[in-house]
């Protein structure tokens, strides 16, 4: 009976990591660095995350070097601590499980197992019944005191609070991918936060996104891959469930207060009417007659559930990244370079022609392509908010690159033509279009012969698989954009659109006429940035494309199958690649 009283606390599950000693040592090193304010705490935190994911036992620190974020310094620290651990506990001491009574640092632990603690208290000689009860009460109080320690809970309407709620609600969607990218996480978390996730407050250099670092450090959010993917850990899922239940209780309380307030107003209405009456009119028939003439409040309340249900349906669809039919409009997006800058001949005429044709368009910066279409969510402005509500935009699968003959000639000479085709193929949209303007007889005065330009256009259509549309001038270009806009508006009528991530572009039907699984405009435009930080894989692809005879398709095929050039590419091309990477002097 005494042992049952001592074991009142919740039995904690054993750690799933097969290397608990290394895990505890790294945690201790991270905490010490955090107390001193050293930046090495982030190095230890990254090593901890890699170690938690590794499912196999490690025998020494040198073996841990195969893990990501484990360098020579961390491996040497682990080996030194392991040697000290063997000196204190013996050469046969287990390292893949924490023995009872032994700490990872080599000292004896005072935190014994509850069952052993109870047996030790029973075997103490000379302990009376009163002393034993005092010991039991003291242990119970100690456990109760430990329970009062509250874990980290972010403040309401803060960045961490919004991120946890957004990740939790996204994980509850049946077809969710289990993680979120930075752009979509910022967009969906913004309505739940008072601060901006992208623009710092006046006098500060930090945004609400800075709180994500705290969530990662406290093991509530997991960050993996490049580009980064964010998901909830087991501890973060528990905290997020508590926050979500608190939000629901608060909404229920608000509904109850509103119902009470509405009921109180309905009861007080006869009193306010009676206060305006004369003394002669205080008869039952007059009061009943006036009350009968009042419009009954039952009518609106019977029709309101339909409107509320529609609002709830739209809200749930928006939370799942879905645009329902009738809740969006198709808009043409025009790159601002097509209206200003460079050779401005004919550029203002394009905007004028689009306006004459009654096309709804928006001028913005496009990192790839000159024209595309988005499905913009129709959201009514909130009268109580200063800023307009966040509007979601999904990019349709059509993108247009416009080329005049003189521009085509220049892009072929300086290499932009091949690079632009490569970027259009990798942008995530499945139906790229090249709009070629003949521009009269201007092709006769170019530095390249017309046959070369015509061959380049034919290769674009036959070899690269682009759809090529030829027009004579700006007026015909505007007419084609007008027809395409009206065609897409009719094509996407009464269709439900789903938001997908850039990495899951393979889920969309490439050969289908209509794709309803679309990327958000923010993610599309961010992924198409030309001057963003490049990975080693992307730099390798750009280097390969500088070799004559190695097109973008061949470079992509090389990267898709293997990262090193060890396969047979043919004797001549293999010799050229070898000279490019292995010759110290100038190439012959």
XYZ file of C-alpha atoms in Angstrom:
588
model
C 0.000 0.000 0.000
C 2.855 2.324 0.814
C 4.441 1.815 -2.603
C 1.168 2.748 -4.317
C 1.026 6.012 -2.387
C 4.517 6.978 -3.464
C 3.865 6.215 -7.163
C 1.203 8.839 -7.660
C 2.917 10.703 -10.501
C 2.261 10.074 -14.189
C 4.544 7.381 -15.561
C 6.655 8.939 -18.281
C 7.386 7.064 -21.486
C 10.962 5.988 -22.165
C 12.883 8.091 -24.701
C 12.687 6.776 -28.239
C 16.246 7.844 -29.083
C 18.658 4.865 -29.009
C 21.497 7.144 -27.843
C 20.247 8.708 -24.586
C 23.736 9.426 -23.231
C 24.762 11.507 -26.248
C 21.338 13.163 -26.210
C 21.693 14.220 -22.575
C 25.245 15.455 -23.028
C 24.324 17.596 -26.036
C 21.303 18.976 -24.175
C 23.556 19.936 -21.281
C 26.054 21.625 -23.628
C 23.252 23.522 -25.356
C 21.784 24.754 -22.055
C 25.208 25.877 -20.804
C 25.838 27.821 -24.007
C 22.366 29.386 -23.794
C 23.001 30.548 -20.209
C 26.234 32.226 -21.304
C 24.578 33.739 -24.375
C 26.891 31.951 -26.813
C 25.894 31.310 -30.402
C 27.152 27.733 -30.135
C 23.775 26.890 -28.577
C 22.323 26.865 -32.085
C 25.046 24.462 -33.265
C 24.233 22.067 -30.432
C 20.506 22.438 -31.153
C 21.034 21.412 -34.790
C 23.118 18.439 -33.705
C 20.374 17.456 -31.249
C 17.755 17.522 -33.991
C 19.901 15.277 -36.211
C 20.574 12.849 -33.365
C 16.868 12.531 -32.516
C 16.101 11.482 -36.100
C 18.875 8.840 -36.239
C 17.323 5.424 -35.441
C 20.520 3.374 -34.900
C 22.782 3.159 -31.790
C 26.198 4.826 -31.872
C 29.200 3.325 -30.065
C 31.388 6.447 -29.929
C 31.508 10.048 -31.006
C 33.502 9.288 -34.131
C 30.598 7.271 -35.543
C 28.322 10.301 -35.099
C 30.288 12.183 -37.755
C 28.069 10.649 -40.442
C 25.157 12.699 -39.089
C 24.358 16.167 -40.298
C 25.658 19.099 -38.165
C 28.206 16.836 -36.394
C 31.729 18.177 -36.871
C 35.111 17.201 -35.445
C 34.630 19.415 -32.371
C 31.316 17.898 -31.242
C 32.538 14.343 -31.940
C 35.707 14.968 -29.844
C 33.618 16.330 -26.952
C 31.430 13.215 -27.019
C 34.471 10.911 -27.079
C 36.060 12.759 -24.103
C 32.863 12.492 -22.091
C 32.454 8.849 -23.056
C 36.013 8.093 -21.854
C 35.278 9.800 -18.535
C 32.011 7.879 -18.284
C 33.846 4.559 -18.736
C 36.449 5.518 -16.073
C 33.746 6.245 -13.498
C 31.255 3.436 -14.287
C 33.558 0.737 -15.646
C 34.442 -0.345 -19.197
C 31.307 -2.513 -19.462
C 28.863 0.260 -18.521
C 25.900 0.451 -20.938
C 25.753 3.510 -23.195
C 22.515 2.848 -25.118
C 20.349 3.032 -21.992
C 20.625 5.127 -18.852
C 21.251 2.783 -15.894
C 19.388 3.495 -12.668
C 21.408 5.539 -10.210
C 23.889 6.814 -12.824
C 23.854 10.163 -14.589
C 25.270 10.768 -18.015
C 28.014 12.950 -16.566
C 29.333 10.071 -14.477
C 28.005 11.053 -11.053
C 25.464 9.097 -9.061
C 21.922 10.203 -9.555
C 19.676 11.191 -6.687
C 16.548 10.604 -8.787
C 15.896 6.929 -8.193
C 13.201 4.896 -9.804
C 9.902 5.257 -7.883
C 9.602 1.519 -7.262
C 13.172 1.334 -5.929
C 12.637 4.430 -3.882
C 9.635 2.839 -2.222
C 11.535 -0.353 -1.466
C 14.423 1.634 0.005
C 12.103 3.522 2.285
C 10.662 0.255 3.538
C 14.065 -1.295 4.273
C 15.388 1.643 6.332
C 16.077 0.400 9.852
C 14.610 2.193 12.831
C 11.911 4.056 10.899
C 8.668 4.261 12.797
C 5.209 4.407 11.241
C 5.003 8.173 11.794
C 8.350 8.821 10.108
C 7.337 6.616 7.203
C 4.112 8.561 6.732
C 6.047 11.830 6.828
C 8.365 10.510 4.137
C 5.410 9.526 1.995
C 3.754 12.933 2.446
C 7.014 14.682 1.625
C 7.415 12.672 -1.594
C 3.809 13.338 -2.608
C 4.233 17.068 -1.986
C 7.419 17.055 -4.024
C 5.639 15.425 -6.964
C 2.741 17.842 -6.679
C 5.164 20.738 -6.620
C 6.831 19.411 -9.761
C 3.461 19.256 -11.524
C 2.913 22.960 -10.921
C 5.780 23.811 -13.263
C 4.027 25.112 -16.340
C 5.480 24.550 -19.779
C 6.036 27.267 -22.345
C 2.763 28.664 -23.680
C 2.979 31.612 -26.131
C 0.995 34.743 -25.447
C -2.375 35.110 -27.149
C -2.313 36.876 -30.550
C 1.509 36.584 -30.642
C 3.552 35.121 -33.467
C 4.192 31.811 -31.701
C 0.509 31.503 -30.763
C -0.576 32.062 -34.374
C 2.003 29.635 -35.816
C 1.049 26.809 -33.435
C -2.672 27.258 -34.134
C -2.129 27.383 -37.904
C 0.055 24.252 -37.960
C -2.444 22.406 -35.753
C -5.461 23.343 -37.890
C -3.555 22.425 -41.030
C -2.667 19.012 -39.552
C -6.352 18.303 -38.829
C -7.302 18.654 -42.506
C -7.810 15.112 -43.879
C -5.704 15.542 -47.038
C -3.002 17.780 -45.559
C 0.638 17.117 -46.452
C 1.737 17.226 -42.778
C 3.939 20.311 -43.104
C 3.828 23.911 -44.307
C 6.270 26.135 -46.134
C 7.311 29.530 -44.810
C 5.255 31.611 -47.246
C 1.971 29.762 -46.728
C 2.563 29.564 -42.964
C 3.072 33.343 -42.768
C 0.008 34.029 -44.924
C -2.371 31.773 -42.976
C -0.989 32.811 -39.555
C -1.286 36.566 -40.171
C -5.038 36.871 -39.310
C -4.338 35.237 -35.923
C -1.521 37.637 -34.967
C -1.476 41.331 -34.080
C 2.055 41.911 -35.403
C 3.168 41.512 -39.001
C 5.149 38.437 -40.045
C 7.016 40.355 -42.768
C 7.235 44.047 -41.749
C 8.807 44.977 -38.369
C 7.148 47.497 -36.088
C 8.333 51.089 -35.964
C 11.573 51.293 -34.022
C 12.143 47.530 -34.073
C 13.965 45.162 -36.403
C 12.062 42.008 -35.422
C 8.838 40.667 -36.906
C 6.390 38.116 -35.543
C 8.311 35.424 -37.438
C 11.181 35.732 -34.912
C 9.097 33.736 -32.411
C 9.410 30.637 -34.626
C 13.031 30.333 -33.465
C 11.805 30.077 -29.873
C 9.301 27.386 -30.855
C 12.055 25.373 -32.561
C 14.403 25.766 -29.588
C 11.710 24.584 -27.172
C 11.034 21.528 -29.345
C 7.501 22.602 -30.269
C 8.091 23.049 -34.010
C 10.292 20.957 -36.298
C 12.134 22.566 -39.235
C 13.431 20.279 -41.994
C 14.452 20.256 -45.690
C 15.440 23.098 -48.010
C 13.244 25.035 -48.711
C 12.238 24.764 -45.084
C 9.248 22.697 -44.018
C 7.613 23.405 -40.663
C 5.586 20.878 -38.662
C 4.544 20.237 -35.061
C 6.447 17.920 -32.747
C 4.623 15.674 -30.272
C 5.057 18.288 -27.533
C 3.969 21.054 -29.900
C 0.858 19.078 -30.818
C -0.130 18.886 -27.152
C 0.388 22.630 -26.621
C -1.466 23.470 -29.846
C -4.448 21.319 -28.770
C -4.625 23.296 -25.517
C -4.555 26.592 -27.415
C -7.248 25.392 -29.830
C -9.522 24.261 -26.972
C -9.045 27.667 -25.329
C -10.026 29.392 -28.575
C -13.190 27.285 -28.817
C -14.186 28.004 -25.221
C -13.696 31.719 -25.790
C -15.876 31.622 -28.925
C -18.588 29.732 -27.064
C -18.521 32.301 -24.255
C -18.845 35.115 -26.780
C -21.848 33.413 -28.394
C -23.549 32.975 -25.004
C -22.979 36.663 -24.162
C -24.385 37.749 -27.537
C -27.462 35.577 -27.063
C -28.003 37.014 -23.588
C -27.583 40.535 -24.918
C -30.077 39.923 -27.738
C -32.558 38.341 -25.301
C -32.238 41.304 -22.946
C -32.937 43.763 -25.759
C -36.056 41.816 -26.787
C -37.420 41.919 -23.219
C -36.695 45.612 -22.776
C -38.457 46.644 -25.989
C -41.993 46.852 -24.467
C -40.645 48.942 -21.567
C -39.135 51.497 -23.905
C -42.419 51.686 -25.802
C -44.418 52.184 -22.610
C -42.176 55.023 -21.448
C -43.231 57.153 -24.430
C -46.977 56.611 -23.881
C -49.388 58.992 -22.190
C -51.194 58.087 -18.972
C -54.515 57.661 -20.823
C -53.038 55.005 -23.123
C -52.061 52.525 -20.379
C -54.583 49.869 -21.304
C -54.014 46.237 -22.105
C -55.576 46.429 -25.537
C -53.363 49.320 -26.603
C -50.223 47.573 -25.459
C -51.231 44.280 -27.064
C -52.196 46.070 -30.280
C -48.878 47.891 -30.498
C -46.975 44.715 -29.750
C -48.942 42.923 -32.457
C -47.985 45.591 -34.989
C -44.286 45.203 -34.171
C -42.323 43.122 -36.682
C -41.710 39.724 -35.197
C -38.046 38.857 -34.634
C -38.727 35.231 -35.576
C -38.496 35.809 -39.354
C -34.858 36.965 -39.568
C -33.675 34.326 -37.105
C -35.175 31.576 -39.246
C -33.359 32.801 -42.363
C -30.069 33.546 -40.604
C -28.873 29.931 -40.275
C -28.637 29.719 -44.082
C -26.344 32.745 -44.242
C -24.365 31.541 -41.238
C -23.950 28.096 -42.756
C -22.672 29.644 -45.993
C -20.223 31.796 -44.069
C -19.040 28.796 -42.075
C -18.657 26.763 -45.265
C -16.602 29.500 -46.911
C -14.503 29.897 -43.759
C -13.769 26.179 -43.567
C -12.899 26.084 -47.260
C -10.536 29.043 -46.844
C -8.858 27.328 -43.893
C -8.242 24.228 -46.057
C -6.811 26.336 -48.906
C -9.866 25.906 -51.165
C -11.575 28.521 -53.342
C -15.225 27.665 -53.918
C -17.091 28.579 -57.134
C -18.320 32.167 -57.095
C -15.763 33.202 -54.476
C -12.980 34.173 -56.890
C -12.368 35.997 -60.176
C -9.846 35.388 -62.966
C -7.445 38.323 -63.433
C -4.630 38.869 -65.938
C -1.289 39.795 -64.332
C 1.101 41.924 -66.422
C 4.784 42.298 -65.598
C 5.678 45.925 -64.988
C 8.598 45.606 -67.453
C 5.977 45.262 -70.206
C 4.693 48.766 -69.424
C 7.911 50.672 -68.607
C 11.663 50.321 -68.956
C 13.876 49.087 -71.775
C 12.638 49.671 -75.286
C 9.361 51.488 -74.531
C 8.148 51.456 -78.130
C 4.670 49.993 -78.138
C 4.566 49.195 -74.403
C 2.015 51.875 -73.432
C -0.077 50.798 -76.427
C -0.449 47.309 -74.937
C -2.023 48.651 -71.734
C -4.251 50.993 -73.724
C -5.498 48.158 -75.934
C -6.237 45.957 -72.906
C -8.234 48.791 -71.341
C -10.192 49.301 -74.562
C -11.065 45.606 -74.653
C -12.365 45.761 -71.056
C -9.836 43.271 -69.638
C -9.378 43.227 -65.852
C -5.609 43.196 -65.318
C -3.097 43.988 -62.611
C 0.448 45.300 -63.133
C 2.991 43.736 -60.768
C 6.517 42.339 -60.687
C 6.769 38.835 -62.147
C 10.056 37.024 -61.540
C 9.460 34.764 -64.542
C 7.297 35.303 -67.608
C 5.526 38.439 -68.840
C 1.850 37.489 -68.442
C -0.058 35.000 -66.305
C -3.513 34.589 -64.778
C -4.512 34.247 -61.119
C -7.733 33.278 -59.377
C -8.157 36.070 -56.811
C -10.362 35.497 -53.787
C -13.240 37.958 -53.447
C -13.231 39.260 -49.867
C -15.415 42.081 -48.572
C -13.523 44.722 -46.522
C -14.068 44.601 -42.776
C -15.508 47.923 -41.489
C -13.735 47.533 -38.131
C -10.262 46.945 -39.583
C -7.831 49.568 -40.851
C -5.986 47.252 -43.229
C -7.789 45.354 -45.980
C -8.174 41.616 -45.373
C -5.578 39.229 -46.766
C -6.621 38.028 -50.219
C -5.407 34.656 -51.502
C -4.388 34.225 -55.121
C -3.860 30.939 -56.961
C -1.861 30.894 -60.208
C -3.453 29.191 -63.214
C -1.331 26.825 -65.294
C -0.852 29.286 -68.205
C 2.152 31.632 -68.463
C 3.240 33.732 -71.466
C 6.679 35.001 -72.480
C 6.391 37.803 -75.054
C 9.183 38.249 -77.607
C 9.596 40.767 -80.380
C 11.977 39.791 -83.154
C 14.624 42.308 -82.055
C 14.305 41.150 -78.448
C 14.551 37.520 -79.557
C 17.747 38.289 -81.480
C 19.321 40.025 -78.482
C 18.353 37.261 -76.065
C 19.879 34.591 -78.329
C 23.153 36.499 -78.552
C 23.571 37.145 -74.802
C 22.251 33.701 -73.712
C 19.038 34.896 -72.063
C 16.866 32.934 -74.486
C 18.043 29.508 -73.335
C 18.013 30.513 -69.664
C 14.464 31.907 -69.896
C 13.184 28.683 -71.454
C 14.889 26.679 -68.713
C 13.315 28.826 -65.963
C 9.876 28.637 -67.593
C 10.093 24.838 -67.583
C 11.047 24.791 -63.893
C 8.556 27.411 -62.672
C 5.867 24.833 -61.831
C 3.279 25.876 -64.447
C 2.501 23.197 -67.004
C 1.396 25.247 -70.050
C 4.019 27.853 -71.052
C 3.347 29.943 -74.179
C 5.738 31.975 -76.336
C 4.072 35.034 -77.906
C 6.246 36.110 -80.863
C 5.660 39.495 -82.524
C 6.895 39.703 -86.114
C 7.037 43.524 -85.854
C 6.845 44.230 -89.573
C 10.125 44.225 -91.473
C 12.289 44.862 -88.416
C 13.732 41.350 -88.652
C 15.564 42.336 -91.812
C 17.792 44.794 -89.913
C 18.965 42.491 -87.113
C 22.438 41.104 -86.444
C 21.286 37.504 -86.903
C 19.854 36.158 -90.159
C 16.113 35.607 -90.242
C 16.591 31.887 -90.874
C 18.377 31.575 -87.507
C 15.496 33.284 -85.725
C 12.920 31.110 -87.437
C 14.911 27.997 -86.519
C 15.050 29.129 -82.871
C 11.251 29.603 -82.859
C 10.724 26.167 -84.412
C 13.041 24.543 -81.830
C 11.107 26.233 -79.065
C 7.901 24.596 -80.252
C 9.170 21.195 -81.438
C 12.106 20.443 -79.140
C 11.214 22.350 -75.968
C 7.467 21.655 -76.163
C 6.263 25.263 -75.817
C 3.132 26.496 -77.533
C 4.182 29.297 -79.919
C 1.683 31.980 -80.981
C 2.748 34.335 -83.787
C 1.238 37.823 -84.076
C 2.040 40.861 -86.184
C 2.041 43.748 -83.693
C 1.035 44.984 -80.229
C -2.631 45.244 -81.166
C -2.804 41.553 -82.039
C -0.925 40.679 -78.844
C -3.554 42.543 -76.803
C -6.310 40.795 -78.759
C -4.784 37.372 -77.997
C -4.476 38.222 -74.265
C -8.105 39.369 -74.261
C -9.328 36.143 -75.873
C -7.229 34.016 -73.488
C -8.574 35.895 -70.451
C -12.206 35.377 -71.479
C -11.505 31.746 -72.363
C -10.017 31.058 -68.910
C -12.852 32.887 -67.158
C -15.316 30.579 -68.902
C -13.131 27.500 -68.404
C -12.884 27.933 -64.627
C -16.555 28.754 -64.080
C -18.158 26.599 -61.342
C -14.860 24.916 -60.464
C -13.465 24.392 -56.979
C -9.758 25.283 -56.773
C -7.325 23.654 -54.349
C -4.057 25.190 -53.167
C -0.965 22.990 -53.458
C 2.692 23.530 -52.665
C 5.401 23.958 -55.272
C 7.103 20.674 -54.374
C 3.885 18.711 -54.942
C 3.487 19.913 -58.519
C 3.536 16.316 -59.735
C 0.063 15.791 -58.241
C -1.498 18.126 -60.818
C -2.636 16.508 -64.080
C -0.070 17.646 -66.622
C -2.038 16.492 -69.647
C -5.466 17.497 -68.414
C -7.273 20.442 -69.966
C -8.164 21.999 -66.607
C -6.019 21.732 -63.481
C -7.771 22.697 -60.245
C -4.731 22.019 -58.036
C -2.853 25.322 -58.167
C 0.025 27.129 -56.461
C -0.369 30.330 -54.504
C 1.017 33.413 -56.262
C 3.318 34.241 -53.351
C 4.972 30.837 -53.407
C 5.203 30.827 -57.217
C 6.816 34.259 -57.448
C 9.187 33.563 -54.555
C 10.304 30.277 -56.102
C 11.036 31.993 -59.437
C 13.419 34.629 -58.016
C 16.428 34.825 -60.303
C 18.959 36.166 -57.780
C 17.975 34.021 -54.789
C 20.516 31.906 -52.901
C 21.340 28.923 -55.085
C 22.027 25.412 -53.941
C 25.059 23.441 -55.071
C 22.767 21.457 -57.357
C 21.532 24.619 -59.116
C 25.068 26.008 -59.516
C 26.146 22.670 -60.968
C 23.284 22.842 -63.491
C 24.236 26.377 -64.543
C 27.847 25.337 -65.010
C 26.843 22.367 -67.150
C 24.685 24.574 -69.385
C 27.727 26.692 -70.274
C 29.158 23.747 -72.220
C 28.365 23.792 -75.902
C 25.985 20.967 -76.737
C 24.663 20.573 -73.181
C 21.138 21.983 -73.153
C 18.906 22.595 -70.152
C 17.143 19.272 -70.663
C 20.422 17.372 -70.641
C 21.583 19.218 -67.519
C 18.287 18.413 -65.788
C 18.619 14.757 -66.805
C 22.120 14.630 -65.338
C 20.931 16.137 -62.053
C 17.896 13.888 -61.896
C 19.795 10.608 -62.153
C 23.149 11.352 -60.505
C 24.918 14.308 -58.910
C 28.439 13.471 -60.106
C 29.603 13.082 -63.672
C 30.676 9.429 -63.597
C 28.383 8.028 -66.294
C 29.088 7.715 -69.994
C 28.043 10.927 -71.766
C 29.931 10.140 -74.945
C 33.678 10.574 -75.505
C 33.626 14.148 -76.797
C 31.200 15.558 -74.209
C 32.844 13.622 -71.378
C 36.238 15.043 -72.376
C 34.792 18.576 -72.387
C 33.217 18.145 -68.931
C 36.485 16.699 -67.615
C 38.460 19.657 -68.937
C 35.960 22.123 -67.419
C 36.326 20.768 -63.882
C 39.852 19.330 -63.856
C 42.006 21.703 -65.949
C 43.791 24.323 -63.840
C 44.800 26.554 -66.716
C 42.719 27.976 -69.575
C 40.655 25.527 -71.598
C 42.067 24.452 -74.947
